[in-house]
Coordinates of C-alpha atoms in Angstrom, one line a residue:
X1 CA 137.7 96.4 88.3
X2 CA 136.6 94.9 91.5
X3 CA 140.3 94.4 92.7
X4 CA 141.0 98.1 91.8
X5 CA 138.1 99.2 93.9
X6 CA 139.1 97.2 96.9
X7 CA 142.8 98.3 96.7
X8 CA 141.5 101.9 96.5
X9 CA 139.4 101.3 99.5
X10 CA 142.4 100.0 101.4
X11 CA 144.2 103.2 100.7
X12 CA 141.4 105.4 102.0
X13 CA 139.5 103.1 104.3
X14 CA 137.0 105.5 105.8
X15 CA 133.9 103.5 106.7
X16 CA 135.4 100.2 105.4
X17 CA 135.5 97.5 108.2
X18 CA 138.4 95.2 107.5
X19 CA 137.8 92.0 109.4
X20 CA 136.1 88.6 109.0
X21 CA 132.3 88.9 109.2
X22 CA 130.4 86.0 110.9
X23 CA 126.7 85.8 109.8
X24 CA 125.4 88.3 112.4
X25 CA 128.2 90.7 111.6
X26 CA 127.6 90.3 107.9
X27 CA 123.9 91.0 108.3
X28 CA 124.7 94.0 110.4
X29 CA 127.2 95.4 107.9
X30 CA 124.8 95.1 105.0
X31 CA 121.9 96.6 106.8
X32 CA 124.0 99.4 108.3
X33 CA 125.4 100.3 104.8
X34 CA 121.9 100.2 103.3
X35 CA 120.7 102.6 106.0
X36 CA 123.6 105.0 105.2
X37 CA 122.9 104.9 101.5
X38 CA 119.1 104.3 101.5
X39 CA 118.6 106.4 98.4
X40 CA 120.7 104.1 96.2
X41 CA 120.6 100.7 97.9
X42 CA 118.5 98.0 99.6
X43 CA 119.1 94.7 101.3
X44 CA 116.9 91.7 100.4
X45 CA 117.0 88.0 100.8
X46 CA 116.5 85.4 98.0
X47 CA 115.9 82.5 100.4
X48 CA 117.4 80.7 103.4
X49 CA 120.1 78.2 103.9
X50 CA 119.6 74.7 105.3
X51 CA 120.1 76.0 108.9
X52 CA 117.8 79.0 108.3
X53 CA 120.3 81.8 107.6
X54 CA 119.2 84.4 105.1
X55 CA 120.9 84.5 101.7
X56 CA 121.4 88.3 101.7
X57 CA 121.8 90.4 98.6
X58 CA 122.8 94.1 98.5
X59 CA 121.4 96.0 95.6
X60 CA 122.8 99.3 94.3
X61 CA 120.8 101.4 91.8
X62 CA 119.6 104.9 91.4
X63 CA 116.1 103.3 91.6
X64 CA 116.4 100.4 94.1
X65 CA 114.0 97.6 93.6
X66 CA 113.0 98.5 90.1
X67 CA 114.2 97.0 86.8
X68 CA 114.7 99.8 84.3
X69 CA 114.6 98.7 80.6
X70 CA 117.9 99.2 78.9
X71 CA 119.8 99.4 82.2
X72 CA 122.1 96.3 82.6
X73 CA 121.7 94.1 85.7
X74 CA 124.9 92.5 87.2
X75 CA 125.4 90.1 90.0
X76 CA 128.3 89.0 92.2
X77 CA 128.2 85.8 94.3
X78 CA 130.8 84.9 96.9
X79 CA 131.5 82.2 99.4
X80 CA 129.8 79.4 97.5
X81 CA 132.3 77.1 99.2
X82 CA 132.0 78.0 102.9
X83 CA 135.7 77.8 103.6
X84 CA 136.7 80.1 100.7
X85 CA 136.3 83.4 102.5
X86 CA 138.3 85.9 100.6
X87 CA 135.5 86.5 98.0
X88 CA 133.0 86.9 100.8
X89 CA 135.0 89.7 102.5
X90 CA 135.9 91.4 99.3
X91 CA 132.2 91.7 98.5
X92 CA 131.5 93.1 102.0
X93 CA 134.2 95.7 101.4
X94 CA 132.8 96.4 97.9
X95 CA 129.4 97.2 99.4
X96 CA 130.9 99.6 101.9
X97 CA 133.1 101.1 99.3
X98 CA 130.3 101.8 96.8
X99 CA 128.3 103.5 99.5
X100 CA 131.1 105.6 100.9
X101 CA 132.5 106.7 97.5
X102 CA 129.0 107.5 96.2
X103 CA 128.5 109.8 99.2
X104 CA 131.9 111.4 98.6
X105 CA 130.8 112.4 95.1
X106 CA 133.1 110.0 93.3
X107 CA 132.1 110.6 89.6
X108 CA 133.0 107.1 88.5
X109 CA 131.0 105.4 91.2
X110 CA 128.1 107.7 90.7
X111 CA 128.0 106.9 87.0
X112 CA 128.3 103.2 87.7
X113 CA 125.3 103.2 90.1
X114 CA 123.2 105.5 87.9
X115 CA 123.8 103.4 84.8
X116 CA 123.8 99.8 86.2
X117 CA 121.8 97.8 88.7
X118 CA 124.2 95.9 90.8
X119 CA 123.3 92.9 93.0
X120 CA 125.9 91.6 95.5
X121 CA 125.5 88.3 97.4
X122 CA 128.5 88.1 99.8
X123 CA 127.7 84.5 100.9
X124 CA 125.8 81.7 99.2
X125 CA 127.0 79.2 101.9
X126 CA 126.7 81.0 105.3
X127 CA 126.3 77.6 107.0
X128 CA 129.6 76.4 105.6
X129 CA 131.3 79.6 106.6
X130 CA 130.2 79.3 110.2
X131 CA 131.4 75.7 110.4
X132 CA 134.8 76.6 108.9
X133 CA 135.1 79.5 111.2
X134 CA 135.0 77.1 114.2
X135 CA 138.6 76.1 113.3
X136 CA 141.0 78.3 115.2
X137 CA 144.6 79.0 114.3
X138 CA 145.7 76.3 116.7
X139 CA 143.6 73.6 115.1
X140 CA 145.5 70.6 113.7
X141 CA 146.3 71.2 110.0
X142 CA 144.9 68.0 108.5
X143 CA 143.6 67.6 105.0
X144 CA 140.1 67.1 106.4
X145 CA 140.0 70.1 108.7
X146 CA 141.9 72.7 106.6
X147 CA 141.0 71.4 103.1
X148 CA 137.3 70.7 103.2
X149 CA 135.8 71.6 106.6
X150 CA 133.0 74.0 105.9
X151 CA 133.4 73.7 102.1
X152 CA 130.0 72.0 101.7
X153 CA 126.6 73.2 102.9
X154 CA 124.9 71.8 106.0
X155 CA 123.6 68.9 104.0
X156 CA 127.1 68.1 102.8
X157 CA 126.3 69.2 99.2
X158 CA 128.9 70.9 97.1
X159 CA 126.9 73.9 95.9
X160 CA 129.3 74.5 93.0
X161 CA 128.4 71.1 91.5
X162 CA 124.7 71.2 92.4
X163 CA 123.4 73.2 89.5
X164 CA 122.0 71.3 86.5
X165 CA 124.6 70.4 83.9
X166 CA 122.9 71.3 80.6
X167 CA 125.8 70.2 78.3
X168 CA 124.7 66.6 78.0
X169 CA 121.2 67.8 77.1
X170 CA 122.7 70.1 74.5
X171 CA 124.8 67.4 73.0
X172 CA 121.9 65.0 72.7
X173 CA 119.8 67.6 71.0
X174 CA 122.5 68.7 68.6
X175 CA 122.2 65.9 66.0
X176 CA 118.4 66.6 65.7
X177 CA 119.1 70.2 64.9
X178 CA 116.3 71.2 67.3
X179 CA 116.4 74.6 69.0
X180 CA 119.1 74.2 71.7
X181 CA 120.1 77.8 72.6
X182 CA 117.6 77.8 75.5
X183 CA 116.9 74.4 77.1
X184 CA 114.5 73.3 79.7
X185 CA 116.0 71.8 82.8
X186 CA 115.5 68.0 82.5
X187 CA 113.1 66.2 84.8
X188 CA 115.9 63.9 86.2
X189 CA 117.6 66.9 87.8
X190 CA 114.7 67.4 90.1
X191 CA 115.0 63.8 91.3
X192 CA 118.5 64.6 92.7
X193 CA 119.2 66.3 96.0
X194 CA 118.9 70.0 95.2
X195 CA 120.1 72.2 98.0
X196 CA 117.8 75.1 99.1
X197 CA 120.7 77.5 98.5
X198 CA 121.1 76.3 94.9
X199 CA 117.4 76.5 94.2
X200 CA 117.2 80.0 95.7
X201 CA 119.9 81.2 93.4
X202 CA 118.3 79.6 90.4
X203 CA 115.0 81.2 91.0
X204 CA 116.7 84.6 91.7
X205 CA 118.6 84.3 88.4
X206 CA 115.4 83.6 86.5
X207 CA 113.5 86.6 88.1
X208 CA 116.2 89.1 87.3
X209 CA 117.4 89.7 83.7
X210 CA 121.1 89.5 84.5
X211 CA 123.4 90.2 81.6
X212 CA 126.7 89.5 83.4
X213 CA 127.7 87.7 86.6
X214 CA 130.8 86.7 88.5
X215 CA 131.3 84.0 91.2
X216 CA 134.3 84.5 93.5
X217 CA 136.2 81.4 94.7
X218 CA 139.5 81.1 96.4
X219 CA 142.4 78.8 97.2
X220 CA 143.7 77.9 93.8
X221 CA 144.4 79.3 90.4
X222 CA 141.9 77.7 88.1
X223 CA 141.0 78.1 84.4
X224 CA 137.6 77.0 83.4
X225 CA 136.9 76.4 79.7
X226 CA 133.4 76.7 78.2
X227 CA 131.7 73.3 78.1
X228 CA 134.3 71.8 80.5
X229 CA 132.0 69.3 82.1
X230 CA 130.0 66.5 80.7
X231 CA 128.2 63.3 81.7
X232 CA 128.4 61.6 78.3
X233 CA 131.3 59.6 76.8
X234 CA 130.3 61.1 73.4
X235 CA 130.8 64.6 74.8
X236 CA 134.3 63.7 76.1
X237 CA 135.3 62.4 72.7
X238 CA 133.8 65.5 71.0
X239 CA 135.7 67.8 73.4
X240 CA 139.0 66.0 72.8
X241 CA 138.6 66.5 69.1
X242 CA 137.7 70.1 69.5
X243 CA 140.9 70.8 71.5
X244 CA 142.9 69.7 68.4
X245 CA 141.4 72.5 66.3
X246 CA 142.7 76.0 66.4
X247 CA 140.8 78.0 69.0
X248 CA 140.7 81.3 67.0

């Protein structure tokens, strides 16, 4: 659905601004769009990056800032890896597209915004993006510069692997048959280096009752399986056995 919206936006660009957005450009684009569509949108921040950049979120709803019981909440996150920029720009275009099509009276977009509360974070790693953006087209194409420069946050943390891995906890509790459908984050996790961007998204996700979410990455075609990471040998053995069983 997101791809269809962006393709449609390309056909009738209107107010869509097709270019890469540095942090100040991104902030301006979101706030300008919110000003144009203030009756259905607002911009808010869930926290700051290591270098002090706001983690902006654009919300679309017929009642911005208010959770309405029975109305699903959805979130998009882009640019978790700073040098994976396509998702970041797609989300900027999506923000502009939703605003312009709503104002144009598009019945599908109006129904979507009236019946869903949509939260869009174009960049979870604005520091990494700015670092990656310093590489020009004439920069030497080394594996370091083009493969990983800007991928991590300013503390050199991979945000995609900085969230708590709850699978080992789940596996340990499974033999005891204790409740394991909603687990507390283990104490050892807080002893690791938790990035401010990661913590901000975790708190945000706990505050809002999201029912669905998508995180946009780029650069490779990847298939992620449920329970595809584990810190226990037991888990690896269990996972290998499970792959020998029919999936359906």
